[in-house]
Structures are given as C-alpha cells and as structure tokens.
Amino acid sequence: RPEMNLAAIALCLTVQAVELPRATMSEMAAVPLRQQAPRTIEQRWIFRSAAGDRRRFGGGATERQRAPLPKRRLVAAALLDSFTSDSSIELSPPDAAGAVGPRHVVGAYNTGVVVHDRGGAVLKRVTLAQFWFSNAAPGAFYDPRIVYDAEADRWVVMSILDERSVMLAISEDGDPAGAWRRWQIDERYADFSHLVLTADSIVAATTYWPSPHSIYFIVPRAEAYANPETLTATRIATLDAEATPVASDSGDELMIVADTERVSWRPIDGSEPWRAAELPDGWDSPDPELPQRDAKPLDGGHGRIENAVERNGWIYAVMTRAPIGSWNNAVVWCRIHRATGVAEWHFIDAPEHQSYGYPSLAIHGSGAMVIGFGIFSPFAYASSGYVYRTPFGVTSGVAIIRDGDAPVIVGDRWGDYTTTLADPLDGASFWSVQMHAKQGRFWETAWAKVALPGGRRRAARH
C-alpha cells in the first residue's frame, strides 16, 4: 500500500502457501498414531530472570499510587451449562482454543481437534499430527487456533509446526467433521499463534522468537473460500513484540500491544501512527507464578493482551496485571474508542491468596460480555471461571466453570491462552473453553455455555 509507514515495517511481501492434499476428518482419523513420551511444549521467548524475579514492562511503575477501583454492583451470575472436551497424560500445556457454529462446538488443543455437537457429544476427534498429516514433514504441531466464519459458514484452523512453519486449514463447508483444505507456509522460528477475522480478511499471526517481533499473514476471505489452487497471503513483519491482532467488524487489520504504562494500537500495515491510552496508576506487570495447592507454582504468562475485539469503533482488550504491592493477579480489560482514544478501564480483582490468569473475552453487538479465565490459589487446585457483564454495564461476581481436583505436576506450564466466544445464534449467549486440573491427567478442558435468562436482549448503546 503506498501510504504504508515503512519505518514501522520490517518486511512486507506476498507469499504462496504449499497446499497439502484435501482430506476429510475420517481420513485424518485413520492415520496411525505415533507413540511418544510425555513432554512439555516450550516457548523459548517467554522468560524470567535467573533469580525468578517478576519481569516488568516499564520503568518507574512501582512509584505510582494505585487509583481507586470503580464501584461495581454484583448481579446473579448467568446460567451455565458445561461439558468436558479433552484431557491428556502425554503433553502439556493444552492451549485451549475453540469455535462455535450453529450446529457444532469445536475445540482445538495441543492434543488435537475435537468436534462436538452443541449438546457436547463428540462427533470426531483427531490429533494435530493426524489433522495435518499428508506432506507435512515430521515434527511437533502446537499452538492451534480455530475461528468460525458465520457469514461464509466456514471454519479456519491454524497451528505452528516445529518453529518452522505456519499451518492454515479451511473447511470446505459448514461441517467441521467433513473435508478440509490445508496449506503450509514456511516461517523460520515461528512461535505462538493468533487467528482472527476482519470484515475482509483472515489474519494469522505468529512471533519470531530469537528477537521477538510479530509476523502477520493476511489472506482475503473471499479468495480463500473460493477453493483456490494456490493460497496467496500478504506477509507483514513488524518490529513490535507480542502485538495481538484484533478481531474486527471493520475492513482494517489492527494490532494492539500493552505494557505497564499504556495500551497502544495501529493498523498492521503501518498506514496510521500508533495511538495510545494510558493505564490507570497503581498497576504492575503480573506475577509470573500462579499458585496451586500441593505443588510448585504454575507459569503465569507475562502480561500480553490475550485477545482483542473491535465492535462499532470500540476496541475491547483483556490482560492480567497485579496491583502494586500485591502478588494477586487481576483481570484487567479496557474499552477504547479507536478514533478518539477515549478509554474505559475495568478490573476483576482476585480475593486474598487467589490469582487469575489467561483471560479471554467476547462481546455481542448488544454490549453483553463474558470474560473467562483460570483461578489459582495455594489452597486449591487450578480451576476456571467467568464473569458476565450485562448490556447496561453491570458485572456479575465470579462464577465457577470447573474446580480442579489435583495438583499439576508436569513442568510448570499451564497454557498460553483460553477462548471465549459470542454465540452466533443469538445476541445473549456465550461459550468459553477453559482449563482445570484433573486427577490422573495433566489437565482437562471444559466448554461452558453462558446465557442470561430471557434470551435475546434489546441492544443498548455502547
């Protein structure tokens, strides 16, 4: 694009993906499973200091005083139905991704892809190695993501192959248990993943870990769904580490990034300068350790924006932060007007001796919202929960999805992300796939459906 800000772009070019043979999930499931020893999937660019200190994003944060928290009136938690999706005694972490369509609920984890009907019954289950089999070279597949495109009735999956390729797949129709077309894009040192839709594009993002910056592959939706012989993507590499793409209802591809001082956003292609909104005083980077009963702490991540959504010109983003002087990680989410920079900040504080981690949010056009996240304590096992926010801005208390019942004893990894989604069938229901500790397993994932009694609600002004 001629208006591109070249100073902000490391590299922009067009790449062609190598297509793998078309396959149905039944054909994928017939691929023999490879036996492997228990292992932990690592990300080398996530780090702590040798002393185990908290990693801080900005200088001078500890000198600031914490601003008063906004008052919230608690309401009854929304209704909840849930079902178990997957578990493992072979690898960790799960990396809980998922998508929901009018007939299916699909989980994508490091163990594989699980297709449920909306009642929770398993229709198909394949490992990631089976899903990507064919011409892909042997290696470890991890960090899967999946989205459902309601407008086109298609499913899109991505994952990383062995820090050397980005994998992308698109269903041939609205049945995720049916046939898929799959592509492989070479990308050396690719690690971590994001997958979002905008009004016109599929945006698959990864990180170059030796010197962290963000890489985006932008594929026009219309072209991708036309079953092309060759899939062409625009590759944009930025110098901004850990920048999260924004799932957007506009035609722009946006990215957003946070530190302890501010949240900043701009178009991925650099056509507009960075804009920023300052965080309230009194917050620091999150504690890198999440406590659990009867075992060493779990990895708490490092404060990236977990996911972001744009609706009607407002960007909603969620992350974890710790109040200065406290080691209890809280969920922090913001609502920022893209054009004016007006920002609203909201906090879900953890009780004493408790900490929250790996949040994800979803919002309906009505303004209703759900945030799902993990719950951690030295007196309990890793669990999961959520809060519901009405279209009129009233936030519920924390409700439990699943309580953990055992310590996590494999490594210290608990996962890189969870997923929360707006139900495409109405304007009031949500789904969230979260992780919890399970006796006899390294972890278990569970889907939760959250619905406000009374069904669809009249849209409120944002």
Coordinates of C-alpha atoms in Angstrom, one line a residue, residues 4-455:
M4 CA 2.5 2.4 4.4
N5 CA 4.8 3.7 7.1
L6 CA 8.0 1.9 6.1
A7 CA 9.7 2.9 9.4
A8 CA 7.3 0.7 11.3
I9 CA 7.5 -2.3 9.0
A10 CA 10.4 -4.8 9.0
L11 CA 9.2 -6.6 5.8
C12 CA 6.0 -6.7 3.7
L13 CA 5.8 -9.2 0.8
T14 CA 3.5 -11.7 -0.9
V15 CA 4.0 -15.4 -0.1
Q16 CA 2.4 -18.5 -1.5
A17 CA 1.4 -21.4 0.7
V18 CA 2.1 -25.0 -0.2
E19 CA -1.2 -26.9 -0.4
L20 CA -1.5 -30.3 1.3
P21 CA -3.9 -32.9 -0.1
R22 CA -7.5 -32.5 0.6
A23 CA -8.7 -34.7 3.5
T24 CA -11.8 -35.5 5.5
M25 CA -11.7 -35.9 9.2
S26 CA -12.5 -39.6 8.8
E27 CA -9.4 -39.9 6.6
M28 CA -7.4 -37.9 9.1
A29 CA -8.5 -40.2 12.0
A30 CA -7.2 -43.3 10.0
V31 CA -3.6 -42.0 10.2
P32 CA -1.7 -44.2 12.7
L33 CA -0.8 -42.5 15.9
R34 CA 2.8 -42.1 16.8
Q35 CA 3.8 -43.2 20.3
Q36 CA 5.6 -40.5 22.3
A37 CA 6.9 -39.9 25.8
P38 CA 5.2 -37.3 28.0
R39 CA 6.5 -33.9 27.1
T40 CA 6.0 -30.2 27.7
I41 CA 5.8 -27.9 24.7
E42 CA 8.0 -25.0 25.4
Q43 CA 8.2 -21.4 24.1
R44 CA 11.7 -20.1 24.4
W45 CA 10.9 -16.5 24.1
I46 CA 8.9 -16.5 27.3
F47 CA 11.4 -16.0 30.0
R48 CA 12.1 -15.0 33.6
S49 CA 15.3 -13.7 35.2
A50 CA 17.7 -16.1 36.7
A51 CA 16.5 -15.1 40.1
G52 CA 12.9 -15.7 39.2
D53 CA 12.0 -12.0 39.6
R54 CA 8.9 -10.6 38.1
R55 CA 9.5 -9.1 34.7
R56 CA 8.5 -5.5 34.5
F57 CA 7.4 -3.8 31.2
G58 CA 8.2 -0.2 32.1
G59 CA 10.4 1.8 34.5
G60 CA 9.0 3.8 37.4
A61 CA 5.9 1.7 37.8
T62 CA 6.5 1.0 41.5
E63 CA 6.5 4.7 42.4
R64 CA 2.9 5.3 41.3
Q65 CA -0.1 5.1 43.5
R66 CA -3.0 2.9 42.7
A67 CA -6.1 4.7 41.6
P68 CA -9.4 3.8 43.3
L69 CA -11.2 0.9 41.6
P70 CA -14.6 1.7 40.0
K71 CA -17.6 0.6 42.0
R72 CA -19.5 -2.5 40.8
R73 CA -22.9 -3.7 41.7
L74 CA -22.9 -7.5 41.7
V75 CA -25.7 -9.4 40.0
A76 CA -26.6 -13.0 39.8
A77 CA -24.2 -15.0 37.6
A78 CA -25.6 -16.1 34.2
L79 CA -26.9 -19.6 33.7
L80 CA -24.2 -22.2 32.9
D81 CA -24.1 -25.5 31.1
S82 CA -20.8 -27.2 30.6
F83 CA -19.2 -30.4 29.2
T84 CA -15.8 -31.9 29.1
S85 CA -13.9 -31.6 25.9
D86 CA -10.4 -33.2 26.1
S87 CA -7.6 -34.1 28.5
S88 CA -4.0 -35.5 28.4
I89 CA -1.4 -37.5 30.2
E90 CA 1.1 -37.2 27.4
L91 CA 1.8 -33.5 26.9
S92 CA 1.4 -30.0 28.5
P93 CA 0.1 -27.4 28.2
P94 CA -3.3 -27.7 26.4
D95 CA -3.6 -24.2 24.8
A96 CA -7.4 -24.0 24.9
A97 CA -8.8 -22.7 21.6
G98 CA -12.3 -23.2 20.2
A99 CA -15.0 -22.0 17.9
V100 CA -18.8 -22.4 17.9
G101 CA -21.2 -22.6 14.9
P102 CA -24.9 -23.2 14.5
R103 CA -24.6 -27.0 14.8
H104 CA -21.1 -27.6 16.2
V105 CA -18.7 -26.7 19.1
V106 CA -15.1 -27.4 18.1
G107 CA -12.1 -27.4 20.5
A108 CA -8.5 -27.2 19.2
Y109 CA -5.8 -28.1 21.7
N110 CA -2.2 -29.3 21.5
T111 CA -3.6 -32.8 21.7
G112 CA -5.8 -32.3 18.6
V113 CA -9.2 -31.2 17.2
V114 CA -12.4 -32.3 18.9
V115 CA -15.8 -31.8 17.2
H116 CA -18.8 -31.7 19.4
D117 CA -22.5 -31.2 18.7
R118 CA -23.9 -28.3 20.6
G119 CA -25.0 -30.7 23.4
G120 CA -21.5 -31.8 24.0
A121 CA -21.5 -35.2 22.2
V122 CA -18.2 -36.0 20.5
L123 CA -18.6 -36.4 16.7
K124 CA -15.0 -36.5 15.6
R125 CA -11.6 -36.5 17.3
V126 CA -8.2 -36.3 15.7
T127 CA -4.7 -35.4 16.9
L128 CA -2.9 -32.4 15.5
A129 CA -0.5 -34.8 13.7
Q130 CA -3.5 -36.5 12.1
F131 CA -5.2 -33.3 11.2
W132 CA -2.1 -32.0 9.3
F133 CA -0.7 -35.4 8.1
S134 CA -0.1 -35.8 4.4
N135 CA 3.0 -33.9 3.0
A136 CA 3.9 -32.1 6.2
A137 CA 7.4 -33.1 7.4
P138 CA 7.5 -34.9 10.8
G139 CA 7.6 -32.6 13.7
A140 CA 5.6 -31.2 16.6
F141 CA 2.4 -29.3 15.9
Y142 CA 1.3 -26.9 18.6
D143 CA -0.4 -23.6 19.5
P144 CA -3.6 -24.3 17.5
R145 CA -6.3 -21.7 16.9
I146 CA -9.7 -22.0 15.3
V147 CA -12.4 -19.5 14.2
Y148 CA -15.9 -19.9 12.7
D149 CA -16.9 -17.5 9.9
A150 CA -20.7 -17.3 10.3
E151 CA -21.1 -15.2 7.2
A152 CA -19.5 -17.8 5.0
D153 CA -20.3 -20.9 7.1
R154 CA -16.6 -22.0 7.1
W155 CA -14.1 -23.0 9.8
V156 CA -10.5 -21.9 9.8
V157 CA -7.7 -23.6 11.8
M158 CA -4.0 -22.6 12.2
S159 CA -1.1 -24.0 14.2
I160 CA 2.6 -23.9 14.3
L161 CA 4.9 -26.7 13.0
D162 CA 8.1 -27.2 14.9
E163 CA 9.1 -23.5 14.9
R164 CA 9.5 -23.6 11.1
S165 CA 6.0 -23.4 9.5
V166 CA 2.6 -21.8 9.9
M167 CA -0.2 -24.2 9.1
L168 CA -3.6 -23.0 7.8
A169 CA -6.7 -25.0 7.0
I170 CA -10.2 -24.1 5.8
S171 CA -13.2 -26.4 5.8
E172 CA -15.0 -26.9 2.5
D173 CA -18.4 -26.2 4.0
G174 CA -20.1 -25.7 7.4
D175 CA -19.4 -29.2 8.7
P176 CA -16.1 -29.3 10.6
A177 CA -16.2 -33.1 10.7
G178 CA -16.1 -33.1 6.9
A179 CA -13.5 -32.2 4.3
W180 CA -10.7 -29.6 4.8
R181 CA -8.2 -27.9 2.6
R182 CA -4.8 -27.3 4.2
W183 CA -1.7 -25.2 3.5
Q184 CA 1.8 -24.9 4.9
I185 CA 3.7 -21.6 4.9
D186 CA 7.4 -21.7 5.7
E187 CA 8.3 -19.3 8.5
R188 CA 11.6 -20.0 10.3
Y189 CA 11.4 -19.5 14.1
A190 CA 7.7 -19.1 14.1
D191 CA 6.3 -19.5 17.7
F192 CA 3.0 -18.7 19.3
S193 CA -0.2 -18.0 17.3
H194 CA -3.2 -15.8 16.8
L195 CA -6.0 -16.2 14.4
V196 CA -8.8 -13.6 13.8
L197 CA -11.3 -12.5 11.2
T198 CA -11.9 -9.0 10.0
A199 CA -14.6 -7.8 7.6
D200 CA -12.5 -8.8 4.6
S201 CA -9.5 -10.9 5.8
I202 CA -8.2 -13.9 7.7
V203 CA -5.3 -12.8 9.8
A204 CA -2.9 -15.4 11.1
A205 CA -0.1 -14.1 13.3
T206 CA 3.0 -15.6 14.9
T207 CA 6.1 -14.4 16.7
Y208 CA 9.8 -14.6 15.6
W209 CA 11.3 -15.7 18.9
P210 CA 15.1 -15.1 18.6
S211 CA 14.4 -11.3 18.5
P212 CA 10.7 -11.1 19.3
H213 CA 8.7 -9.2 16.7
S214 CA 5.3 -10.0 15.2
I215 CA 4.6 -11.6 11.8
Y216 CA 1.1 -11.4 10.1
F217 CA -0.2 -13.4 7.2
I218 CA -3.3 -11.7 5.7
V219 CA -5.5 -13.8 3.4
P220 CA -8.6 -12.3 1.7
R221 CA -11.6 -14.2 2.9
A222 CA -13.4 -14.3 -0.5
E223 CA -10.3 -15.7 -2.2
A224 CA -9.7 -18.3 0.5
Y225 CA -13.2 -19.6 0.3
A226 CA -13.2 -19.9 -3.5
N227 CA -11.1 -23.1 -3.2
P228 CA -8.1 -21.7 -5.0
E229 CA -5.3 -24.0 -6.3
T230 CA -2.8 -21.6 -4.7
L231 CA -3.4 -19.7 -1.5
T232 CA -1.7 -16.3 -1.6
A233 CA -1.0 -14.3 1.6
T234 CA 0.4 -10.9 2.4
R235 CA 3.2 -11.3 4.9
I236 CA 3.9 -8.3 7.1
A237 CA 6.6 -8.4 9.8
T238 CA 6.6 -5.6 12.4
L239 CA 9.2 -4.7 15.0
D240 CA 6.6 -4.8 17.8
A241 CA 6.9 -7.8 20.1
E242 CA 3.8 -9.6 21.3
A243 CA 1.4 -7.5 19.3
T244 CA -2.1 -9.0 19.2
P245 CA -4.3 -8.8 16.1
V246 CA -7.8 -7.5 16.6
A247 CA -10.9 -9.5 15.6
S248 CA -12.7 -6.6 13.8
D249 CA -16.0 -5.9 12.2
S250 CA -14.3 -3.2 10.0
G251 CA -12.2 -3.7 6.9
D252 CA -8.9 -2.8 8.7
E253 CA -6.4 -5.2 10.1
L254 CA -5.4 -3.8 13.5
M255 CA -2.9 -4.8 16.1
I256 CA -2.7 -3.9 19.8
V257 CA 0.0 -4.1 22.4
A258 CA 0.4 -3.3 26.1
D259 CA 3.0 -2.6 28.7
T260 CA 2.6 -1.4 32.3
E261 CA 2.1 2.2 31.3
R262 CA -0.3 2.1 28.3
V263 CA -2.1 0.2 25.6
S264 CA -1.3 1.1 22.0
W265 CA -2.9 0.2 18.7
R266 CA -2.5 0.9 14.9
P267 CA -3.1 -0.8 11.6
I268 CA -0.9 -3.8 11.0
D269 CA 0.4 -2.2 7.7
G270 CA 1.7 0.9 9.4
S271 CA -0.6 3.2 7.4
E272 CA -1.5 5.1 10.6
P273 CA 0.7 6.0 13.5
W274 CA 0.5 4.4 16.9
R275 CA -2.2 5.7 19.3
A276 CA -2.1 5.0 23.0
A277 CA -4.3 5.0 26.1
E278 CA -2.7 5.3 29.5
L279 CA -3.4 2.6 32.1
P280 CA -4.6 3.9 35.5
D281 CA -2.0 4.3 38.2
G282 CA -1.2 1.5 40.6
W283 CA -0.7 -1.5 38.3
D284 CA 2.4 -3.5 37.5
S285 CA 3.2 -6.5 35.3
P286 CA 1.6 -9.7 36.5
D287 CA 3.3 -12.1 38.9
P288 CA 4.9 -14.8 36.6
E289 CA 3.9 -17.5 39.1
L290 CA 0.4 -18.8 39.7
P291 CA 0.0 -20.7 43.0
Q292 CA -1.5 -24.1 43.3
R293 CA -2.1 -26.5 46.2
D294 CA 0.4 -29.3 46.9
A295 CA 2.8 -28.4 44.0
K296 CA 5.1 -25.8 42.8
P297 CA 3.5 -22.7 41.1
L298 CA 2.5 -22.6 37.5
D299 CA 3.7 -20.3 34.8
G300 CA 1.5 -17.2 34.9
G301 CA 2.5 -15.8 31.4
H302 CA 3.8 -12.3 31.0
G303 CA 1.0 -9.8 30.6
R304 CA 0.4 -9.7 26.9
I305 CA -3.0 -8.8 25.7
E306 CA -4.7 -12.2 25.5
N307 CA -7.3 -11.2 22.9
A308 CA -8.9 -8.1 21.4
V309 CA -12.2 -7.4 19.6
E310 CA -13.4 -4.3 17.7
R311 CA -17.1 -3.6 17.7
N312 CA -18.7 -0.4 16.3
G313 CA -15.4 1.5 16.5
W314 CA -14.6 0.4 20.1
I315 CA -11.7 -1.9 20.8
Y316 CA -12.1 -4.3 23.7
A317 CA -8.9 -6.0 25.1
V318 CA -8.1 -8.2 28.1
M319 CA -4.9 -9.0 30.0
T320 CA -3.7 -9.7 33.5
R321 CA -1.9 -7.2 35.8
A322 CA -1.0 -7.1 39.5
P323 CA -1.8 -4.2 41.8
I324 CA 1.4 -2.6 43.0
G325 CA 2.3 -4.1 46.4
S326 CA 0.3 -7.3 45.7
W327 CA 1.1 -10.6 44.0
N328 CA -2.5 -11.4 43.3
N329 CA -3.0 -11.1 39.5
A330 CA -6.2 -9.5 38.5
V331 CA -8.1 -9.5 35.1
V332 CA -7.9 -6.0 33.5
W333 CA -10.0 -5.2 30.5
C334 CA -10.4 -2.0 28.6
R335 CA -12.7 -0.4 26.1
I336 CA -11.0 2.1 23.9
H337 CA -12.6 4.2 21.1
R338 CA -10.4 3.7 18.1
A339 CA -10.8 7.2 16.6
T340 CA -10.8 9.4 19.7
G341 CA -8.6 7.3 22.1
V342 CA -11.2 7.7 24.9
A343 CA -10.6 4.7 27.2
E344 CA -12.5 3.0 30.0
W345 CA -10.7 0.6 32.4
H346 CA -12.3 -2.2 34.4
F347 CA -10.8 -4.6 36.9
I348 CA -11.8 -8.1 38.2
D349 CA -9.8 -8.3 41.5
A350 CA -8.9 -11.6 42.9
P351 CA -9.6 -12.2 46.6
E352 CA -6.7 -12.6 49.0
H353 CA -4.5 -15.6 48.3
Q354 CA -6.0 -16.1 44.9
S355 CA -4.9 -15.1 41.4
Y356 CA -6.4 -15.1 37.9
G357 CA -4.7 -16.0 34.7
Y358 CA -5.1 -16.4 30.9
P359 CA -8.3 -14.5 30.4
S360 CA -10.3 -14.2 27.2
L361 CA -13.3 -12.1 26.4
A362 CA -16.2 -12.0 23.9
I363 CA -18.8 -9.3 23.3
H364 CA -22.1 -9.3 21.5
G365 CA -23.4 -6.4 19.4
S366 CA -25.9 -5.7 22.3
G367 CA -22.9 -4.9 24.6
A368 CA -23.2 -8.0 26.7
M369 CA -19.8 -9.5 27.5
V370 CA -18.3 -12.6 29.1
I371 CA -14.7 -13.0 30.3
G372 CA -13.4 -16.5 31.1
F373 CA -10.2 -17.1 33.0
G374 CA -8.2 -19.5 35.2
I375 CA -8.4 -19.3 39.0
F376 CA -5.3 -20.2 41.1
S377 CA -4.7 -20.4 44.9
P378 CA -2.1 -22.1 47.2
F379 CA -5.2 -23.6 49.0
A380 CA -6.9 -25.0 45.9
Y381 CA -6.2 -26.7 42.6
A382 CA -6.2 -24.9 39.2
S383 CA -9.8 -24.1 38.3
S384 CA -11.7 -22.0 35.8
G385 CA -14.4 -19.4 36.0
Y386 CA -16.1 -16.4 34.3
V387 CA -17.9 -13.1 34.8
Y388 CA -20.9 -11.9 32.9
R389 CA -21.4 -8.2 32.1
T390 CA -24.9 -7.0 31.0
P391 CA -25.5 -4.7 28.1
F392 CA -26.1 -2.0 30.6
G393 CA -22.7 -2.3 32.2
V394 CA -23.4 -4.4 35.4
T395 CA -20.8 -7.1 36.1
S396 CA -21.6 -10.3 37.9
G397 CA -19.5 -11.9 40.5
V398 CA -17.1 -14.7 39.6
A399 CA -18.8 -18.0 38.8
I400 CA -17.0 -21.3 38.6
I401 CA -16.9 -23.4 35.4
R402 CA -14.9 -26.3 36.8
D403 CA -13.0 -26.9 40.1
G404 CA -9.6 -28.6 39.9
D405 CA -9.2 -31.8 41.9
A406 CA -5.5 -32.5 41.8
P407 CA -2.1 -30.7 41.6
V408 CA -0.4 -30.1 38.2
I409 CA 2.9 -32.0 38.4
V410 CA 4.2 -32.0 34.9
G411 CA 6.6 -29.0 34.4
D412 CA 5.1 -25.6 35.3
R413 CA 3.3 -24.7 32.0
W414 CA -0.4 -24.2 32.3
G415 CA -1.1 -22.9 28.8
D416 CA -0.7 -19.9 26.6
Y417 CA -4.4 -18.9 26.2
T418 CA -8.1 -19.7 26.6
T419 CA -11.0 -18.8 24.4
T420 CA -14.4 -17.1 24.9
L421 CA -16.9 -16.6 22.1
A422 CA -20.2 -14.9 21.3
D423 CA -22.8 -17.5 20.2
P424 CA -23.6 -16.9 16.5
L425 CA -27.3 -17.9 17.0
D426 CA -28.4 -15.2 19.3
G427 CA -27.4 -11.9 21.0
A428 CA -27.2 -13.0 24.6
S429 CA -25.3 -16.3 24.8
F430 CA -21.6 -17.1 25.1
W431 CA -19.2 -20.0 25.1
S432 CA -15.9 -20.3 26.9
V433 CA -13.4 -23.2 26.8
Q434 CA -11.2 -23.2 29.8
M435 CA -8.7 -25.5 31.6
H436 CA -8.7 -27.1 35.0
A437 CA -6.5 -29.6 36.9
K438 CA -7.8 -33.2 36.7
Q439 CA -7.0 -36.2 38.9
G440 CA -4.9 -38.7 36.8
R441 CA -4.4 -36.3 33.9
F442 CA -2.1 -33.4 33.3
W443 CA -5.1 -31.2 32.5
E444 CA -8.7 -31.2 31.3
T445 CA -10.6 -28.7 29.2
A446 CA -14.3 -27.9 29.5
W447 CA -16.7 -25.9 27.5
A448 CA -19.2 -23.6 29.3
K449 CA -22.3 -22.1 27.8
V450 CA -23.3 -18.8 29.5
A451 CA -26.7 -17.4 28.9
L452 CA -28.6 -14.6 30.6
P453 CA -32.2 -15.8 31.4
G454 CA -34.7 -14.4 28.9
G455 CA -32.6 -15.0 25.7

